[in-house]
Coordinates of C-alpha atoms in Angstrom, one line a residue:
X11 CA -6.9 20.4 3.9
X12 CA -4.8 20.0 7.1
X13 CA -7.9 20.0 9.3
X14 CA -9.5 17.3 7.2
X15 CA -6.4 15.2 7.5
X16 CA -6.4 15.6 11.3
X17 CA -10.0 14.6 11.6
X18 CA -9.4 11.6 9.3
X19 CA -6.5 10.4 11.4
X20 CA -8.5 10.7 14.5
X21 CA -11.2 8.5 13.0
X22 CA -13.7 11.4 12.4
X23 CA -14.1 10.6 8.7
X24 CA -17.6 12.2 8.4
X25 CA -16.3 15.5 9.8
X26 CA -13.2 15.3 7.5
X27 CA -15.4 14.6 4.5
X28 CA -17.7 17.6 5.4
X29 CA -14.7 19.9 5.6
X30 CA -13.4 18.7 2.3
X31 CA -16.8 19.1 0.6
X32 CA -16.9 22.7 1.9
X33 CA -13.4 23.3 0.6
X34 CA -14.2 21.9 -2.8
X35 CA -17.1 24.3 -3.1
X36 CA -14.7 27.2 -3.1
X37 CA -11.8 25.4 -4.8
X38 CA -13.4 22.9 -7.2
X39 CA -10.1 22.0 -8.9
X40 CA -8.0 21.4 -5.7
X41 CA -6.5 18.0 -6.5
X42 CA -5.4 17.3 -3.0
X43 CA -8.9 17.9 -1.5
X44 CA -10.5 15.9 -4.3
X45 CA -8.1 13.0 -3.8
X46 CA -8.4 12.9 0.0
X47 CA -12.3 13.0 -0.2
X48 CA -12.2 10.2 -2.8
X49 CA -10.0 8.1 -0.4
X50 CA -12.3 8.8 2.6
X51 CA -15.4 7.9 0.5
X52 CA -13.7 4.7 -0.7
X53 CA -12.7 3.7 2.8
X54 CA -16.4 4.1 3.9
X55 CA -17.6 1.9 1.0
X56 CA -18.9 4.8 -1.2
X57 CA -17.1 3.5 -4.3
X58 CA -19.2 5.1 -7.0
X59 CA -18.9 8.6 -5.5
X60 CA -15.2 8.0 -4.8
X61 CA -14.7 7.1 -8.5
X62 CA -16.1 10.5 -9.5
X63 CA -13.8 12.4 -7.1
X64 CA -10.8 10.4 -8.2
X65 CA -11.6 11.3 -11.8
X66 CA -11.9 15.0 -10.9
X67 CA -8.6 14.9 -8.9
X68 CA -6.8 13.4 -11.8
X69 CA -8.3 15.8 -14.3
X70 CA -7.0 18.6 -12.0
X71 CA -3.5 17.0 -11.6
X72 CA -2.7 13.8 -13.5
X73 CA 0.8 13.8 -12.2
X74 CA 0.0 13.3 -8.5
X75 CA 1.6 10.0 -7.4
X76 CA -0.4 10.1 -4.2
X77 CA -3.7 10.3 -6.0
X78 CA -2.7 7.4 -8.3
X79 CA -1.6 5.4 -5.2
X80 CA -4.9 6.2 -3.4
X81 CA -6.8 5.2 -6.5
X82 CA -4.9 1.9 -6.5
X83 CA -6.1 1.3 -2.9
X84 CA -9.6 2.1 -4.0
X85 CA -9.6 -0.5 -6.7
X86 CA -7.9 -3.0 -4.4
X87 CA -10.7 -2.5 -1.8
X88 CA -13.1 -3.6 -4.6
X89 CA -11.1 -6.6 -5.6
X90 CA -10.1 -5.0 -8.9
X91 CA -6.5 -6.2 -9.2
X92 CA -5.8 -5.1 -12.8
X93 CA -6.9 -1.4 -12.3
X94 CA -5.2 -1.4 -8.9
X95 CA -2.0 -2.6 -10.5
X96 CA -2.2 0.0 -13.2
X97 CA -2.7 2.8 -10.7
X98 CA 0.3 1.7 -8.6
X99 CA 2.4 1.4 -11.7
X100 CA 1.5 5.0 -12.5
X101 CA 2.2 6.1 -8.9
X102 CA 5.8 4.7 -9.0
X103 CA 6.4 5.9 -12.5
X104 CA 5.6 9.4 -11.3
X105 CA 7.5 9.0 -8.0
X106 CA 10.0 6.2 -8.0
X107 CA 10.6 6.8 -4.3
X108 CA 6.9 6.0 -3.4
X109 CA 7.6 3.1 -1.1
X110 CA 4.0 2.2 -0.4
X111 CA 3.3 2.3 -4.1
X112 CA 6.1 -0.2 -4.7
X113 CA 4.8 -2.5 -1.9
X114 CA 1.2 -2.4 -3.1
X115 CA 2.4 -2.9 -6.7
X116 CA 4.2 -6.0 -5.5
X117 CA 1.1 -7.3 -3.8
X118 CA -1.1 -6.6 -6.8
X119 CA 1.4 -8.3 -9.1
X120 CA 1.6 -11.3 -6.8
X121 CA -2.3 -11.5 -6.7
X122 CA -2.3 -11.5 -10.5
X123 CA 0.2 -14.4 -10.6
X124 CA 3.2 -12.5 -11.8
X125 CA 5.7 -13.5 -9.0
X126 CA 8.8 -12.3 -10.8
X127 CA 7.4 -8.8 -11.3
X128 CA 6.1 -8.9 -7.7
X129 CA 9.6 -9.7 -6.4
X130 CA 11.0 -6.8 -8.4
X131 CA 8.5 -4.3 -7.0
X132 CA 9.2 -5.4 -3.4
X133 CA 12.9 -5.3 -4.0
X134 CA 12.5 -1.8 -5.3
X135 CA 10.6 -0.9 -2.1
X136 CA 13.4 -2.3 0.0
X137 CA 15.9 -0.4 -2.1
X138 CA 14.1 2.9 -1.6
X139 CA 13.5 2.3 2.1
X140 CA 15.5 -0.5 3.7
X141 CA 13.5 0.1 6.9
X142 CA 10.1 -1.0 5.4
X143 CA 9.3 -4.1 7.4
X144 CA 6.1 -4.7 5.3
X145 CA 8.2 -5.0 2.1
X146 CA 10.7 -7.4 3.8
X147 CA 7.9 -9.6 5.1
X148 CA 6.1 -9.8 1.8
X149 CA 9.4 -10.4 0.0
X150 CA 10.0 -13.2 2.4
X151 CA 6.7 -14.8 1.5
X152 CA 7.5 -14.7 -2.2
X153 CA 11.0 -16.1 -1.6
X154 CA 9.5 -18.9 0.4
X155 CA 6.9 -19.7 -2.3
X156 CA 9.8 -19.9 -4.8
X157 CA 11.7 -22.4 -2.5
X158 CA 14.3 -19.8 -1.5
X159 CA 14.2 -20.8 2.2
X160 CA 17.4 -19.1 3.4
X161 CA 16.5 -15.8 1.6
X162 CA 12.9 -16.0 3.0
X163 CA 14.2 -16.5 6.6
X164 CA 16.6 -13.6 6.2
X165 CA 13.7 -11.3 5.0
X166 CA 11.5 -12.4 7.8
X167 CA 14.2 -11.8 10.4
X168 CA 14.6 -8.3 8.9
X169 CA 10.9 -7.7 9.2
X170 CA 10.8 -8.8 12.8
X171 CA 13.9 -6.6 13.6
X172 CA 12.3 -3.6 12.0
X173 CA 8.8 -4.1 13.5
X174 CA 9.0 -6.3 16.6
X175 CA 5.4 -5.6 17.3
X176 CA 4.2 -7.2 14.1
X177 CA 2.5 -10.5 14.8
X178 CA 2.5 -11.2 11.0
X179 CA 6.3 -10.9 10.8
X180 CA 6.8 -13.2 13.8
X181 CA 4.3 -15.7 12.4
X182 CA 6.1 -15.7 9.0
X183 CA 9.5 -16.2 10.6
X184 CA 8.2 -19.0 12.9
X185 CA 6.5 -20.7 9.9
X186 CA 9.7 -20.5 7.8
X187 CA 11.8 -21.9 10.7
X188 CA 9.4 -24.8 11.3
X189 CA 9.8 -25.7 7.6
X190 CA 13.5 -25.8 8.2
X191 CA 13.0 -28.1 11.2
X192 CA 14.4 -25.5 13.5
X193 CA 11.9 -26.0 16.2
X194 CA 13.9 -24.3 18.9
X195 CA 14.2 -21.0 17.0
X196 CA 10.6 -21.2 15.8
X197 CA 9.4 -21.4 19.4
X198 CA 11.5 -18.4 20.4
X199 CA 9.8 -16.4 17.6

């Protein structure tokens, strides 16, 4: 499993998938291998085969927050907001400390038009990990959409401070400052 993860991180997804398939032959109910293979297949656009492996992974271990999270990503890649949202909800129910689960749940809720629930999920992400710049940035967007300009600028500033390399965080902060007619600060961003 570790070798497959290393190959996947190095961008050798085909090699990682091959290693996982071999491992699954000897350990057909290994939820971790099944889940990781499903995720790799989904990233490569093999959605139908990924569905099969996600089902097998959850049959082997229905309480794996990481598998539910990966399944949410899988549905999101296909533009399936409702099943993605359900998968993220299950991930954070099983592991309330799953920061990425909360962030993606917030995004899925926002995509489905439930802004209040989206804000709640992103605030939970920030509560679990105050250093999650992605959560701060997305929370800032939702605050700006709600007309909470001061709060949005504060969240964008946090996002920039946490991840100064993020062009998205800088853009969002600059955009919010421009809307506040603070051209000088916007240009510095």
